[in-house]
Amino acid sequence: DGGITQSPKYLFRKEGQNVTLSCEQNLNHDAMYWYRQDPGQGLRLIYYSQIVNDFQKGDIAEGYSVSREKKESFPLTVTSAQKNPTAFYLCASSTVTGIGNEQFFGPGTRLTVL
Amino acid sequence: GENVEQHPSTLSVQEGDSAVIKCTYSDSASNYFPWYKQELGKRPQLIIDIRSNVGEKKDQRIAVTLNKTAKHFSLHITETQPEDSAVYFCAASGGNTPLVFGKGTRLSVIA
């Protein structure tokens, strides 16, 4: 658990502003993921990356952007185009995507749009 | 793509009773099925997982069963305790695809 961190824990944003959520891991994992969690909706995949400098859209990528310049880091930007950004955001990592690969989650960032 | 359905959405049991949560999946290529537990305000944590070449797996009070023909898998918790109260998520993946999660089951164990 301690190998993947997110910051900040709580984030407040005014409408129309972009905001970037940080995710860092020291587990030497190749794959990293961003999920959005809303009450009763489970975990919905926003973006994922299997290797540095490459990433793929998940189910709800609209209004979000990511980068993967380093293996350890996978920041998520919530843009002003995201219509309802207030949610709990979870970052995760795994050795590789697919079979038998446990995903380890960060502690999450709770974003509130004022 | 894969679709995972999870039932029930809420479950209340008396302490000491058993709890069962069921999931179905749509993609026959899926071959990895983990279960995560998320306590209030905390991150999800893996509690047990099963692969498609195994029908059942146990770890103390927790067990998971898999029926590939019917495309469903279940979590069984025996002798429930108050600390088992949490939200439980099932998930499925296959090949080189990310996990797809169910919507979760909120389990309440009543002392």
XYZ file of C-alpha atoms in Angstrom:
225
model
C 0.000 0.000 0.000
C 2.683 2.498 0.951
C 4.237 2.180 -2.506
C 1.659 4.306 -4.288
C 0.842 7.832 -3.204
C -1.613 10.486 -4.301
C -1.724 14.165 -3.561
C -3.463 16.167 -2.452
C -5.935 14.248 -0.291
C -8.585 16.943 -0.708
C -8.827 19.433 -3.558
C -11.235 22.254 -4.166
C -11.636 23.840 -7.565
C -13.671 26.662 -8.970
C -15.720 26.015 -12.068
C -13.774 26.666 -15.248
C -10.388 25.812 -13.749
C -8.142 22.920 -14.717
C -6.612 20.944 -11.886
C -3.921 18.248 -11.800
C -3.946 15.255 -9.459
C -0.653 13.624 -8.634
C 0.060 9.874 -8.561
C 3.480 8.397 -7.789
C 4.558 4.784 -7.278
C 7.845 3.216 -6.231
C 6.788 -0.380 -6.912
C 8.535 -0.506 -10.301
C 5.167 -1.242 -11.902
C 4.777 -0.818 -15.638
C 1.021 -0.223 -15.667
C -0.836 2.655 -14.010
C -4.518 3.539 -13.934
C -6.912 6.299 -12.978
C -10.401 5.539 -11.707
C -13.274 7.741 -10.732
C -15.531 6.633 -7.875
C -19.037 7.972 -7.364
C -21.567 6.614 -4.859
C -23.275 3.521 -6.271
C -21.203 3.612 -9.468
C -18.243 1.482 -8.545
C -14.856 2.199 -10.055
C -14.887 3.594 -13.566
C -11.705 3.648 -15.622
C -10.615 7.051 -16.923
C -7.198 6.352 -18.466
C -4.509 3.737 -18.192
C -0.896 3.408 -19.243
C 1.020 0.198 -19.832
C 4.359 1.793 -20.582
C 6.111 5.134 -20.452
C 5.011 7.634 -23.102
C 1.906 5.606 -23.957
C -1.631 5.633 -22.564
C -5.139 4.597 -23.552
C -8.581 5.980 -22.883
C -10.848 4.166 -20.498
C -14.626 4.254 -20.323
C -15.006 7.873 -19.198
C -12.006 9.766 -20.624
C -13.904 12.851 -21.818
C -12.817 15.983 -19.967
C -9.639 14.381 -18.616
C -6.034 14.210 -19.796
C -2.952 12.320 -18.627
C 0.767 12.031 -19.282
C 3.321 9.286 -18.585
C 6.751 10.828 -18.924
C 8.236 8.736 -16.135
C 7.545 5.161 -15.039
C 6.880 6.326 -11.494
C 4.403 9.094 -12.275
C 0.983 9.282 -13.917
C -0.679 12.674 -13.292
C -4.314 13.273 -14.165
C -5.613 16.663 -15.281
C -9.288 17.382 -14.814
C -10.130 20.013 -17.387
C -12.926 22.553 -17.471
C -14.553 20.371 -20.131
C -15.453 17.773 -17.483
C -19.043 18.641 -16.682
C -19.341 16.972 -13.300
C -15.868 16.569 -11.831
C -16.761 16.322 -8.154
C -15.774 12.761 -7.195
C -13.236 10.551 -5.462
C -10.277 9.779 -7.738
C -8.188 6.652 -7.279
C -4.864 5.884 -8.895
C -3.632 2.299 -9.156
C -0.666 0.380 -10.499
C 0.169 -3.197 -11.441
C 3.148 -5.057 -12.828
C 1.457 -5.330 -16.257
C -2.076 -5.114 -17.506
C -4.034 -8.334 -17.650
C -4.018 -11.782 -16.166
C -3.141 -12.336 -12.569
C -1.906 -8.868 -11.893
C -3.043 -7.379 -8.622
C -3.763 -3.695 -8.784
C -2.513 -1.650 -5.858
C -4.468 1.495 -5.118
C -3.381 4.851 -3.804
C -5.253 6.567 -0.955
C -7.305 8.710 -3.323
C -7.985 12.389 -3.918
C -11.398 13.851 -3.192
C -12.106 16.653 -5.662
C -14.856 19.136 -5.004
C -15.902 21.788 -7.496
C -17.234 24.909 -5.835
C -16.094 -5.016 -24.051
C -16.437 -6.642 -20.671
C -19.426 -5.894 -18.455
C -19.578 -6.970 -14.812
C -22.831 -7.069 -12.864
C -22.750 -7.374 -9.069
C -25.554 -8.278 -6.658
C -26.828 -7.367 -4.176
C -25.970 -3.678 -3.882
C -26.511 -3.811 -0.110
C -26.408 -6.740 2.281
C -27.041 -6.893 6.013
C -26.209 -9.992 8.052
C -26.070 -10.856 11.713
C -22.654 -11.348 13.202
C -21.608 -14.963 12.809
C -23.793 -15.583 9.760
C -22.478 -16.066 6.231
C -22.554 -13.491 3.432
C -22.584 -14.201 -0.293
C -22.006 -11.685 -3.077
C -22.464 -12.676 -6.703
C -21.059 -11.313 -9.949
C -21.631 -12.126 -13.588
C -19.426 -11.162 -16.500
C -19.987 -11.006 -20.240
C -16.636 -11.648 -21.922
C -15.793 -15.330 -22.172
C -12.134 -14.368 -22.679
C -11.889 -13.028 -19.113
C -9.659 -15.212 -16.970
C -8.807 -13.254 -13.822
C -11.366 -12.426 -11.139
C -10.276 -10.483 -8.048
C -12.308 -9.209 -5.109
C -11.507 -5.939 -3.372
C -12.631 -4.625 0.004
C -12.964 -0.905 0.604
C -13.523 0.410 4.104
C -15.064 3.836 4.549
C -12.682 6.546 3.370
C -9.939 4.053 2.537
C -8.469 2.639 -0.637
C -9.674 -0.689 -2.118
C -7.539 -3.643 -1.126
C -7.358 -7.084 -2.703
C -8.761 -9.790 -0.444
C -8.812 -12.794 -2.766
C -8.583 -13.596 -6.457
C -9.176 -16.572 -8.716
C -8.019 -17.575 -12.157
C -10.005 -19.408 -14.790
C -8.199 -22.708 -14.313
C -9.461 -22.943 -10.729
C -13.059 -23.480 -9.587
C -12.722 -22.497 -5.939
C -10.215 -20.834 -3.678
C -10.281 -20.353 0.090
C -8.422 -18.133 2.504
C -9.540 -18.579 6.094
C -13.116 -17.226 6.295
C -13.183 -16.056 2.689
C -13.794 -18.162 -0.396
C -14.426 -17.453 -4.055
C -16.089 -19.799 -6.540
C -16.007 -19.529 -10.311
C -18.339 -21.042 -12.897
C -16.878 -20.281 -16.320
C -19.698 -21.980 -18.185
C -22.293 -19.738 -16.569
C -19.895 -16.765 -16.433
C -20.399 -16.018 -12.790
C -18.299 -15.952 -9.652
C -19.141 -15.458 -6.021
C -17.564 -14.300 -2.771
C -18.422 -16.192 0.396
C -17.617 -14.851 3.852
C -18.288 -17.186 6.764
C -18.582 -16.344 10.466
C -18.926 -12.668 9.677
C -17.521 -10.124 12.107
C -18.190 -6.379 12.492
C -14.835 -5.614 10.863
C -16.085 -7.286 7.687
C -18.421 -4.309 7.218
C -17.242 -2.537 4.055
C -17.929 -2.180 0.356
C -16.847 -5.161 -1.717
C -16.053 -4.985 -5.426
C -15.683 -7.826 -7.886
C -13.733 -7.388 -11.115
C -12.805 -9.278 -14.254
C -10.146 -9.052 -16.919
C -8.633 -11.119 -19.673
C -5.628 -11.002 -21.926
C -4.123 -7.559 -21.962
C -7.159 -5.604 -20.767
C -7.617 -3.610 -17.559
C -9.897 -4.783 -14.782
C -13.591 -4.018 -15.158
C -15.276 -3.556 -11.772
C -18.774 -4.248 -10.572
C -20.666 -1.445 -8.853
C -20.012 -2.775 -5.380
C -21.882 -4.341 -2.467
C -22.172 -2.553 0.841
C -21.993 -5.227 3.535
C -23.166 -4.422 7.042
C -22.519 -6.924 9.824
C -24.861 -6.335 12.732
C -23.531 -7.220 16.161
